[in-house]
Coordinates of C-alpha atoms and ligand atoms in Angstrom, one line a residue:
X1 CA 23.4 129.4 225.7
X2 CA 21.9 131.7 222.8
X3 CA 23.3 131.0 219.7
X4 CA 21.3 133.8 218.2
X5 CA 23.3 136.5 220.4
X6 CA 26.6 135.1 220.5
X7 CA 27.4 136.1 216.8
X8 CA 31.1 135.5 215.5
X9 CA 33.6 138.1 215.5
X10 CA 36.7 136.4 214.0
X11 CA 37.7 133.0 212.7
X12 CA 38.7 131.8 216.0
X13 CA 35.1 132.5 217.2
X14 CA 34.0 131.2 214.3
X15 CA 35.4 128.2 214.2
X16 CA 34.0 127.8 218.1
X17 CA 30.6 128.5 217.3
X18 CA 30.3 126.5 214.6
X19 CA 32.0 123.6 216.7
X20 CA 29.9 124.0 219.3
X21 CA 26.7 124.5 216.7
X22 CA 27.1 121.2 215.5
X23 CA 27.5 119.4 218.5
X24 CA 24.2 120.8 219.6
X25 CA 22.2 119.5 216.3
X26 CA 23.8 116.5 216.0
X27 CA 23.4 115.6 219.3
X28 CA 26.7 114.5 220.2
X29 CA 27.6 115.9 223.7
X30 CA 26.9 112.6 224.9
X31 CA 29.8 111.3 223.1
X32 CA 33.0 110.5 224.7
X33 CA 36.0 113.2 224.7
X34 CA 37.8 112.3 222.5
X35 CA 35.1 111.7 219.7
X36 CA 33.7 115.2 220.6
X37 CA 37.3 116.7 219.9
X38 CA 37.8 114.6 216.6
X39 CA 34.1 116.3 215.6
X40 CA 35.6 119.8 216.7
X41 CA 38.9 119.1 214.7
X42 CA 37.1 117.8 211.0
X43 CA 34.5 120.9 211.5
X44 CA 37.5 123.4 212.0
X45 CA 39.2 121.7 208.8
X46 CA 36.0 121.8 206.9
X47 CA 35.8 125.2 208.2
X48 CA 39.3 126.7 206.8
X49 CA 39.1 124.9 203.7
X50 CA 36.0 126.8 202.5
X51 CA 37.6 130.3 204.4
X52 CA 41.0 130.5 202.3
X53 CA 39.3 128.5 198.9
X54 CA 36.3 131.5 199.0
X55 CA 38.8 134.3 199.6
X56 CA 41.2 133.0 197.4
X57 CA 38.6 133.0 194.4
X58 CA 37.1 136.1 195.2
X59 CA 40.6 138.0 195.2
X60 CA 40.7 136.3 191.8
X61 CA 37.6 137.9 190.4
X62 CA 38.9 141.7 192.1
X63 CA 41.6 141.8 189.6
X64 CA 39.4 141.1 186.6
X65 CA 39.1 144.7 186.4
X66 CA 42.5 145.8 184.5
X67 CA 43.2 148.6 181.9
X68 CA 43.8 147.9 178.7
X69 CA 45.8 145.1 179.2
X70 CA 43.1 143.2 181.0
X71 CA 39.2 142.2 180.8
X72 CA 37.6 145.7 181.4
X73 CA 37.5 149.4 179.8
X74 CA 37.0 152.7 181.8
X75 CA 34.6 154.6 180.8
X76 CA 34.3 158.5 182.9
X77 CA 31.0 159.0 184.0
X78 CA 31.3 162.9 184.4
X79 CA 32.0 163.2 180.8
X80 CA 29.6 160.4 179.4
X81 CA 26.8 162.3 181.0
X82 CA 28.0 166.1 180.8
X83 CA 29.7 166.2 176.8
X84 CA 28.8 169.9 177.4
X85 CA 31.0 170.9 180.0
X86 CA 34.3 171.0 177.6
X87 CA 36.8 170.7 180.4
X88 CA 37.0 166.9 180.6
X89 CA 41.1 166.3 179.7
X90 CA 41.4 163.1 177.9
X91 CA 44.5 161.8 178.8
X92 CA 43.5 162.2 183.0
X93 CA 44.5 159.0 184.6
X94 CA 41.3 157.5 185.6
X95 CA 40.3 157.6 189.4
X96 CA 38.4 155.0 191.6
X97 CA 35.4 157.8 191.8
X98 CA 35.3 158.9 188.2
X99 CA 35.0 155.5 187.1
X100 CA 32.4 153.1 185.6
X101 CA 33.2 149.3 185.0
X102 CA 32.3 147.7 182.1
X103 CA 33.8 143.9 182.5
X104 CA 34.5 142.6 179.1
X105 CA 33.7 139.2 180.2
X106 CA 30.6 138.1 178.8
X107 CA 27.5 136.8 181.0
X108 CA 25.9 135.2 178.4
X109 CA 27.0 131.3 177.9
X110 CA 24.8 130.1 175.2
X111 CA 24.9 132.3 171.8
X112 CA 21.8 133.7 171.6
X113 CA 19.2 131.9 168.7
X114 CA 19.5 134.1 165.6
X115 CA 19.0 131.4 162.8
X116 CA 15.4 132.4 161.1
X117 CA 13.8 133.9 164.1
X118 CA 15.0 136.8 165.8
X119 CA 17.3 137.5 162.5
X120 CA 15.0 139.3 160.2
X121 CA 13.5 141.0 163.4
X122 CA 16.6 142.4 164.3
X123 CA 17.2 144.5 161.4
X124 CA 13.3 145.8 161.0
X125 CA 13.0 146.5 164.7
X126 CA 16.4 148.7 164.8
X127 CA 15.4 150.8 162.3
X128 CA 11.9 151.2 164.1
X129 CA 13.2 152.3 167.3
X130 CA 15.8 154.5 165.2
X131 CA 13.2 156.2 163.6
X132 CA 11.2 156.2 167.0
X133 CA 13.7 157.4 168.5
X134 CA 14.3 160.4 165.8
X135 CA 10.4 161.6 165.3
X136 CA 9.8 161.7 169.4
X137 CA 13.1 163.5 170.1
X138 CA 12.4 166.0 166.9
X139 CA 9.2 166.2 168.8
X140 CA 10.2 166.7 172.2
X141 CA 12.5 169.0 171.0
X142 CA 10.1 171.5 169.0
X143 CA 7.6 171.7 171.7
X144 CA 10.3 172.3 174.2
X145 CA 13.9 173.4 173.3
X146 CA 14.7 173.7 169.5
X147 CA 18.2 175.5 170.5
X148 CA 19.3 172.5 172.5
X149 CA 19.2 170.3 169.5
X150 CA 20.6 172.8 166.9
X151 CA 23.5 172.9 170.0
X152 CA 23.9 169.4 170.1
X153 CA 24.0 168.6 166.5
X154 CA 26.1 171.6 166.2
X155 CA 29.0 170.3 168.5
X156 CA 29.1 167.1 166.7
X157 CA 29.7 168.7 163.1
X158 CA 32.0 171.3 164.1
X159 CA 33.6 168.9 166.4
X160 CA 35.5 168.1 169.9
X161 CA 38.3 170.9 168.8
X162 CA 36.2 173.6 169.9
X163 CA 34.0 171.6 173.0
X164 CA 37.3 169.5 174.0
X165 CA 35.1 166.6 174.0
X166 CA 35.4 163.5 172.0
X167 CA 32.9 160.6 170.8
X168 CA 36.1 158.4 170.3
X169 CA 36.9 156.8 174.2
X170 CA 40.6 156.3 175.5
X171 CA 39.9 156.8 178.7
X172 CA 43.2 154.6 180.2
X173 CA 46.9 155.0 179.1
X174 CA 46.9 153.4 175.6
X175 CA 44.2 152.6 172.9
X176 CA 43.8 148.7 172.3
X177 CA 47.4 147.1 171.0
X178 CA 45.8 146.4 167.5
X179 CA 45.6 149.8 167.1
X180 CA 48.0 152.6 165.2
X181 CA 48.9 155.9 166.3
X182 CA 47.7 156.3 163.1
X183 CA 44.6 155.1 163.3
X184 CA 43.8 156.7 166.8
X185 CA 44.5 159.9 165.0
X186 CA 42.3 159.3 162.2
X187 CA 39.5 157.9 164.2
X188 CA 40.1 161.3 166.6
X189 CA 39.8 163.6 162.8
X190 CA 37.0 161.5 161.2
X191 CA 34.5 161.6 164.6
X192 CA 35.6 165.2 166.0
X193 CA 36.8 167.4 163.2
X194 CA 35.4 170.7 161.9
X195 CA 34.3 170.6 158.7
X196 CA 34.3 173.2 156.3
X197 CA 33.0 171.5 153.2
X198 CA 30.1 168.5 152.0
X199 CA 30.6 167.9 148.3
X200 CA 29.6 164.6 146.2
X201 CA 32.2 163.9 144.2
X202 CA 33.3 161.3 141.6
X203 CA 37.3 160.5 141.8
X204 CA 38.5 158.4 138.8
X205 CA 37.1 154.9 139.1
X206 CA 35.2 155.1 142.0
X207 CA 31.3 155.8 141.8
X208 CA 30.0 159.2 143.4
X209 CA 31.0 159.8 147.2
X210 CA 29.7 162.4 149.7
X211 CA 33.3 163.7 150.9
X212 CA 33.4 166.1 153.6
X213 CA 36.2 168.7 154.2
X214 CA 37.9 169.5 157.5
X215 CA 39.3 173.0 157.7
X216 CA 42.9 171.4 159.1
X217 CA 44.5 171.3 155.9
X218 CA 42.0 172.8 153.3
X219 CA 42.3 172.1 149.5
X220 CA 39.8 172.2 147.5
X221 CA 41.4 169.6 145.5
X222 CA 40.1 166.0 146.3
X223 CA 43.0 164.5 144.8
X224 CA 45.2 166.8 147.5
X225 CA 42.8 165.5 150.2
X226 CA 45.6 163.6 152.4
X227 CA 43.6 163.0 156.1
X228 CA 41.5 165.4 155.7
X229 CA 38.5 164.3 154.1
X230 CA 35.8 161.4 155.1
X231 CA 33.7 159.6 153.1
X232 CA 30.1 159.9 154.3
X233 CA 27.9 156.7 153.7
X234 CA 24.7 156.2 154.5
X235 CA 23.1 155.2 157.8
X236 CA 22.0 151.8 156.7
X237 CA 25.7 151.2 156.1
X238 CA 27.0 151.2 159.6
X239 CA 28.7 147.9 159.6
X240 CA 31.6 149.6 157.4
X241 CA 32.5 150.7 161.8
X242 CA 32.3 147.1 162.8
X243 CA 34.2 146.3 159.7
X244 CA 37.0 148.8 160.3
X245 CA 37.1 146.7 164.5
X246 CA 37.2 143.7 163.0
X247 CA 40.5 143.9 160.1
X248 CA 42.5 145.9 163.3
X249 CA 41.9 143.1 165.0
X250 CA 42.2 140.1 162.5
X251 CA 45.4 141.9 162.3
X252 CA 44.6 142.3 158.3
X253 CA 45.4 146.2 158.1
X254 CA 43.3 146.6 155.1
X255 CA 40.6 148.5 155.7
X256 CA 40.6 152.8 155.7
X257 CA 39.5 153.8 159.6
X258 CA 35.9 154.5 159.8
X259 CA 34.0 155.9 162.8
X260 CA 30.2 156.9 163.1
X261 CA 29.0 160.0 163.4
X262 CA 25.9 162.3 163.4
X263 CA 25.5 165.3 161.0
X264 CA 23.0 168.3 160.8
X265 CA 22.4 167.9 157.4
X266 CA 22.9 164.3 156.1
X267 CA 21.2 161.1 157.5
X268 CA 18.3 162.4 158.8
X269 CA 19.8 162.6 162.0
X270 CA 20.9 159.5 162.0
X271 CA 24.7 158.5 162.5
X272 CA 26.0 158.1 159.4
X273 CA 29.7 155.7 159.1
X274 CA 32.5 157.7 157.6
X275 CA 35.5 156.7 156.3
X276 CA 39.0 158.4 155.7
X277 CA 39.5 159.1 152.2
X278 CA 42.8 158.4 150.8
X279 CA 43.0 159.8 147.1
X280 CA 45.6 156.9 146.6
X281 CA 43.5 154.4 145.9
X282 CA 42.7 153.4 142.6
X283 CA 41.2 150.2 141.0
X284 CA 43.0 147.2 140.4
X285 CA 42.3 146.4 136.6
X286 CA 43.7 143.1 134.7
X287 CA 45.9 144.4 131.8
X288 CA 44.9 142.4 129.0
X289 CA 41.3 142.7 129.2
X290 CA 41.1 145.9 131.6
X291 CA 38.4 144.0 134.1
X292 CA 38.7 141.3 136.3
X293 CA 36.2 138.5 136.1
X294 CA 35.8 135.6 138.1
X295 CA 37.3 133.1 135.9
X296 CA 40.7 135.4 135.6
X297 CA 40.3 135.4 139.7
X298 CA 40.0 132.0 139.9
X299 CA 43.1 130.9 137.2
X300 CA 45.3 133.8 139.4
X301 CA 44.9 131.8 142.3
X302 CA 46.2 128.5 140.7
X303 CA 49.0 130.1 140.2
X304 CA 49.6 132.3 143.1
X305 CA 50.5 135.3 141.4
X306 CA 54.1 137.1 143.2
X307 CA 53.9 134.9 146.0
X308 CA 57.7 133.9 146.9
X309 CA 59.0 136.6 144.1
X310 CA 57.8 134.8 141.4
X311 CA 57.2 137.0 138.1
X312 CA 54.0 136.4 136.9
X313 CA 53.7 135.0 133.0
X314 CA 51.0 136.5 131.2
X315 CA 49.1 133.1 131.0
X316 CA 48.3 133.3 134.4
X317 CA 46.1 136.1 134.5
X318 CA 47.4 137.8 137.7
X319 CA 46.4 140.9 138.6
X320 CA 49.2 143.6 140.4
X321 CA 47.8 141.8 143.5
X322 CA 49.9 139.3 145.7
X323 CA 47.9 135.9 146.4
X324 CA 47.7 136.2 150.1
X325 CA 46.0 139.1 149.5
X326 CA 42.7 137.1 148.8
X327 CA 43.0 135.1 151.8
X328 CA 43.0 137.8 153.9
X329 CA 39.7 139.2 151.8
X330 CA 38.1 136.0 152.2
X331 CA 38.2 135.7 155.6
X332 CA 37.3 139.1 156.2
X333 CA 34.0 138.9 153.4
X334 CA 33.0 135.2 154.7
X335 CA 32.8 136.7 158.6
X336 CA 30.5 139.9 157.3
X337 CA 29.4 138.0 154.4
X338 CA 30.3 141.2 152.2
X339 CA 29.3 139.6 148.7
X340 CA 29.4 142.9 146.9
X341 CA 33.1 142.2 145.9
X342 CA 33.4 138.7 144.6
X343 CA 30.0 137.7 144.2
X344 CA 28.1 140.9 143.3
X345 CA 25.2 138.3 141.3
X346 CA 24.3 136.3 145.0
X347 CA 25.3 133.2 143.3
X348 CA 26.7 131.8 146.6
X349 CA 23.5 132.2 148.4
X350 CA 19.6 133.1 148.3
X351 CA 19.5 136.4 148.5
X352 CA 16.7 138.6 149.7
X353 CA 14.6 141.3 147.8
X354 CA 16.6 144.4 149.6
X355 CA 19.6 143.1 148.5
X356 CA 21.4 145.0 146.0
X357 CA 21.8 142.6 143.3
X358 CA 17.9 141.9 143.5
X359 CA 16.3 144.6 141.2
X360 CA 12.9 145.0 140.6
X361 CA 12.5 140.8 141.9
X362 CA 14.9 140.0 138.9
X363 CA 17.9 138.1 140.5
X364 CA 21.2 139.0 137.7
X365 CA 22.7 136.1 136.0
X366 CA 24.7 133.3 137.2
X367 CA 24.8 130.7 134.4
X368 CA 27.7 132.2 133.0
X369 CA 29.9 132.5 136.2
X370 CA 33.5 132.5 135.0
X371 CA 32.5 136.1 132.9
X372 CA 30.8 137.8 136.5
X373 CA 32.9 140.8 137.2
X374 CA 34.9 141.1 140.7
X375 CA 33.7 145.0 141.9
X376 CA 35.5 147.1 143.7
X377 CA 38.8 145.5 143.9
X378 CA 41.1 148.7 145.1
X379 CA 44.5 149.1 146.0
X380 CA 46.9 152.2 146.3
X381 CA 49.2 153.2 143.7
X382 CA 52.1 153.3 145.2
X383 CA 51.7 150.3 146.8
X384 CA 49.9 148.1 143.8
X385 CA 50.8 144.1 145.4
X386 CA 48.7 144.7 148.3
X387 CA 44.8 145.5 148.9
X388 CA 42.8 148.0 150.5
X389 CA 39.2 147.0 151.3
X390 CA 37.1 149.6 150.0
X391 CA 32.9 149.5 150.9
X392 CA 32.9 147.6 153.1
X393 CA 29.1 146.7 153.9
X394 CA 28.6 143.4 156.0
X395 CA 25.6 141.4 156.3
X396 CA 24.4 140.7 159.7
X397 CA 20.9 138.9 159.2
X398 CA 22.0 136.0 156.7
X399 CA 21.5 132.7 158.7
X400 CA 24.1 129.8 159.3
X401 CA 22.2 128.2 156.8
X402 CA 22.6 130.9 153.9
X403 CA 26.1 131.4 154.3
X404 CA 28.0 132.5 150.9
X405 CA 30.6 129.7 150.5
X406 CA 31.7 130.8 146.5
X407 CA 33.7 133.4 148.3
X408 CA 36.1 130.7 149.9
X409 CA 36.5 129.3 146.4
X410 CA 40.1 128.4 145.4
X411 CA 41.4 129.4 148.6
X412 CA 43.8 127.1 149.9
X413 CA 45.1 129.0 152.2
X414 CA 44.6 131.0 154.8
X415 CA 45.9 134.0 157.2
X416 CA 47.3 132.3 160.7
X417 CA 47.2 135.6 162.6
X418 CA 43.2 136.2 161.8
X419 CA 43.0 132.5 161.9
X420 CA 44.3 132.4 165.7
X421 CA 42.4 135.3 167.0
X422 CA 38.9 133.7 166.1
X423 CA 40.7 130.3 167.5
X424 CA 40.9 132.1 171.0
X425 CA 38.3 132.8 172.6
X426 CA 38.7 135.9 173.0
X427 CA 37.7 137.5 169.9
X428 CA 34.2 138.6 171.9
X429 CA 36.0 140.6 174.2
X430 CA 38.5 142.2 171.8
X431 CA 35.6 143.4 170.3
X432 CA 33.8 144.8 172.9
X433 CA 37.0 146.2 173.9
X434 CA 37.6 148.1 170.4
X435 CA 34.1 148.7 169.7
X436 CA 33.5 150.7 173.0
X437 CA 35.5 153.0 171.5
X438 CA 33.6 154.6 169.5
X439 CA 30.6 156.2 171.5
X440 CA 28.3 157.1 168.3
X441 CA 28.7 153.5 166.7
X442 CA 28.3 151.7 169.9
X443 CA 24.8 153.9 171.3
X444 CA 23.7 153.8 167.7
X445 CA 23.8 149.6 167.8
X446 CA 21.5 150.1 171.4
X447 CA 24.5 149.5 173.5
X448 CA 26.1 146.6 174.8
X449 CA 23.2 144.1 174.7
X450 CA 22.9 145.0 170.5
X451 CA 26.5 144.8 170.1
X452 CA 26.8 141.4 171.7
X453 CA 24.0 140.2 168.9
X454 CA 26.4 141.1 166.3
X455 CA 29.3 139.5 167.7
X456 CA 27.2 136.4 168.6
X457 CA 26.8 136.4 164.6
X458 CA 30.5 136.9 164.1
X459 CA 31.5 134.3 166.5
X460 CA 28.8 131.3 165.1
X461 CA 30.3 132.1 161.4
X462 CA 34.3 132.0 162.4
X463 CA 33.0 128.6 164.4
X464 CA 31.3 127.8 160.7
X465 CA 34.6 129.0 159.0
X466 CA 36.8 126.9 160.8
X467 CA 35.1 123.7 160.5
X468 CA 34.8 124.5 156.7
X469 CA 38.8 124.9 156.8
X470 CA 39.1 121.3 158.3
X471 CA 37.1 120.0 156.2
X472 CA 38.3 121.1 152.8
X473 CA 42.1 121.0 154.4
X474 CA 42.6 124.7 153.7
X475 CA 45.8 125.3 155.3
X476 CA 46.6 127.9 157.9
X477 CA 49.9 129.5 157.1
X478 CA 51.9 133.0 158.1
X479 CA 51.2 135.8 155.7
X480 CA 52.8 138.8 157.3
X481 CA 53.9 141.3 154.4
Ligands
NAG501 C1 45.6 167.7 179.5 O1 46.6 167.1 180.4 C2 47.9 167.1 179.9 C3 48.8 166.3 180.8 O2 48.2 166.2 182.1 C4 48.3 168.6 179.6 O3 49.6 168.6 179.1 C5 47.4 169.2 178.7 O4 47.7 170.6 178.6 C6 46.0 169.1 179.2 N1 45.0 169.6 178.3 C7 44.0 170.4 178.6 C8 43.1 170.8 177.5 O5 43.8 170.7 179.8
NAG502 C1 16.9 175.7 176.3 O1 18.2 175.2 176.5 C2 19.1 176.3 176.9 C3 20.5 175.6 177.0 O2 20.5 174.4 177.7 C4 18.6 176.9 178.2 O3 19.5 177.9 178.6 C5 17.2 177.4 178.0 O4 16.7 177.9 179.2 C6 16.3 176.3 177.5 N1 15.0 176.9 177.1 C7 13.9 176.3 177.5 C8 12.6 177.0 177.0 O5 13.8 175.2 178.1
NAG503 C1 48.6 171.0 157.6 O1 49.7 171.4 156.7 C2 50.8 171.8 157.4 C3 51.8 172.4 156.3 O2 51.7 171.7 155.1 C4 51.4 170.7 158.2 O3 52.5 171.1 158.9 C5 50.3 170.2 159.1 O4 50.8 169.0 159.8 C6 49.1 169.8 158.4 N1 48.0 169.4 159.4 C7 47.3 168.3 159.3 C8 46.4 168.1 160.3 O5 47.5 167.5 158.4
NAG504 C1 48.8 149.3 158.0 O1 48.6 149.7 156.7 C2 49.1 151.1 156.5 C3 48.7 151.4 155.1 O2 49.2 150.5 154.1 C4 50.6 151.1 156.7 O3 51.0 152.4 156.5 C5 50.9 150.7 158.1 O4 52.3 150.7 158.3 C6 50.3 149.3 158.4 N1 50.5 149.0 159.8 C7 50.9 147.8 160.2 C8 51.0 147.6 161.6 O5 51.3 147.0 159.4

């Protein structure tokens, strides 16, 4: 008999050619009957076992693929590649052949090893191949099509109304639960909205801001400017995007939507982040002494200022702000290790030259903690008990080992919601989910492989964060407003 030619159909003659394999290499057909049967038999067994176990898994990994509610995101293809084309309809269900899989599931099982090495290359080598990228494009471009790239910068300024195209990717039924309508709509105005107008501006108690107009609801007013203005920032601070991912899904709700996106006469060419403006906001100051220090935070949270309805005495130096409000900060600051707020000297940590409380390689005072000022601290008006988190710049490349701890001080509590999500294991993946989203922000951090590095540093601090919490028996409590 060939074995070569006699190849299986079906199980059955599977299960007969393998039977009758093994007897030929193990030399048994000079056994008895009975023994040759009882071979058959345990090699048929062995045999099915493996069939239904294999095809059991492997119909177990087909349905990894899921909307929304599972491990993957669509992504259309057609109008990834072809934003020109204008006719793409963004709520068309998604077909098998329009299609691209990304799975959410990450491949990589080890973090990757950020502490001191690849850190400080990360940053130095993005901006490189940023600017790389700009110089040989502007170069391509000039020796070959110069009205292609006026086109293409065009469309993004004056936006997806007129191209019907979108940088902001819903490509199945809903956007990711721990979004609003809201902020799906904001997202939509901030990344595909004509504007009419780029003016710097300086609203009461806030520094200058680069505000652009959209022609929706024109007023020249800023203070008038209800979702239809953004807040341009500069390139370098992108993570204000990540930032805006990251409170939607710590289910904080403080932070103002903020999406990148590329405009023809700011940032170089670069994506810049922008952020809704709301001219509600306003600063939150300490009556008595009109500024908040860090020795006025620290007594407020002794006495957790409102928290059960409790009126405040004056001795306790509360602020209009409710005292979970700083455990939701803190969590949200340690994970982007956004210092600016509560720690605008660096006292929590060595800070590098480009940082910004390093001038001229003088690093500001910290002897005389307790008088350091708390900076932009901003809530709305009309809603004075609760914080918005304004400038929101995180820090990507501060090792494990230079981690700001001052800006857990006198917490003793902390936010279960944002607590449970980094307990899950599935923060990576909500991320990636959310993230994807937004096509500018996500190209501009080199795709998937650069935004796993960032979320490889989120992940090692909320690991860092929640041994700190054992530790120091901060507790984990509900704090829903
Ligand atoms: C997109 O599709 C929806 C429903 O299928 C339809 O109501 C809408 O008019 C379409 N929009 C465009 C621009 O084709
Ligand atoms: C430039 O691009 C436009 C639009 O894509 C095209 O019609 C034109 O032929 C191009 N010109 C050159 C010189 O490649
Ligand atoms: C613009 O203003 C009009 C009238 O005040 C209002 O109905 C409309 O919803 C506004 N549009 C946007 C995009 O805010
Ligand atoms: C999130 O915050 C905004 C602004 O304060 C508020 O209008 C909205 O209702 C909040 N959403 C949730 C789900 O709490």
């Amino acid at each position: 008999m060939d074995t070569h030619s006699t190849r299986p159909r079906n199980v059955w003659d599977s299960l007969i050619y393998l039977s009758v394999s093994f007897l030929k290499v193990c030399n048994c057909w000079k056994y008895s009957a009975v023994r040759k049967y009882l071979i058959i038999v345990v090699v048929c067994f062995v045999y099915l076992f493996f069939t239904v176990h294999v095809s059991r898994t492997s119909t177990r990994q087909d349905k990894r693929p899921d909307l929304w509610t599972g491990n993957s995101v669509y992504s259309q293809s057609k109008n990834d590649q072809d934003p020109a084309e204008g006719e793409v309809n963004e709520s068309v269900s998604p077909t098998r052949s329009n299609v691209v899989y990304i799975t959410l599931r990450s491949k990589r099982h080890k973090p990757a090893i950020i502490r001191g090495t690849v850190r400080p290359k990360l940053r130095r080598k993005k901006v490189k191949v940023r600017q790389q990228g700009v110089t040989q494009g502007k170069a391509k471009d000039a020796g070959h099509n110069i009205s292609t790239v006026n086109k293409r910068l065009g469309y993004s300024e004056l936006g997806g109304s007129d191209t019907g195209y979108s940088t902001i990717r819903i490509y199945s039924e809903r956007a990711p639960p721990w979004f609003s309508n809201d902020d799906i709509t904001a997202m939509r105005f901030l990344a595909d909205s004509k504007i009419t107008q780029i003016d710097e501006v300086s609203p009461q108690g806030f520094s200058s801001l680069i505000l652009f107009k959209s022609a929706t609801n024109g007023t020249d007013d800023v203070g008038e400017c209800r979702k239809c203005c953004g807040i341009v920032k500069r390139p370098l601070d992108m993570s204000e995007v990540f930032a805006f991912h990251l409170d939607r899904i710590l289910g904080l709700n403080r932070t103002l939507p903020a999406v990148s996106r590329r405009f023809h006469s700011l940032g170089d060419g670069q994506p810049c982040p922008v952020v809704l403006w709301d001219p509600s906001l306003s600063p939150v100051v300490d009556q008595p002494s009109e500024r908040l220090n860090w020795g006025s935070y620290q007594t407020s949270l002794k006495h957790k200022c409102w928290h059960r309805g409790v009126i405040p005495k004056p001795e306790w130096s509360c602020t209009s702000i409710h005292h979970h409000e700083w455990s939701k900060l803190v969590v949200f600051d340690f994970l982007l290790q956004i210092y600016e707020r509560l720690d605008k000297n660096c006292c929590g940590f060595k800070p590098r030259p480009e940082d910004t409380c390093v001038e001229l390689g003088h690093h500001e005072e910290c002897r005389d903690k307790d008088s350091i000022e708390l900076r932009h601290i901003v809530h709305r008006k009309h809603d004075p008990h609760r914080l918005v988190f304004f400038n929101n710049k995180g820090y990507f490349d501060r090792d494990e080992g230079n981690l700001n701890f001052r800006l857990l001080e006198g917490i003793k509590e902390l936010p279960d919601q944002s607590l449970s999500v980094l307990r899950s294991q599935r923060l990576r993946e909500k991320l990636l989910q959310s993230l994807f989203l937004d096509q500018q922000y996500w190209d501009s951090q080199g795709g998937r492989q650069g935004i796993e590095k960032l979320i490889d540093v989120i992940e090692r601090r909320a690991k860092v964060l929640l041994t700190y919490i054992n530790a120091h028996g901060v507790k984990v409590v509900p704090m829903n407003s």
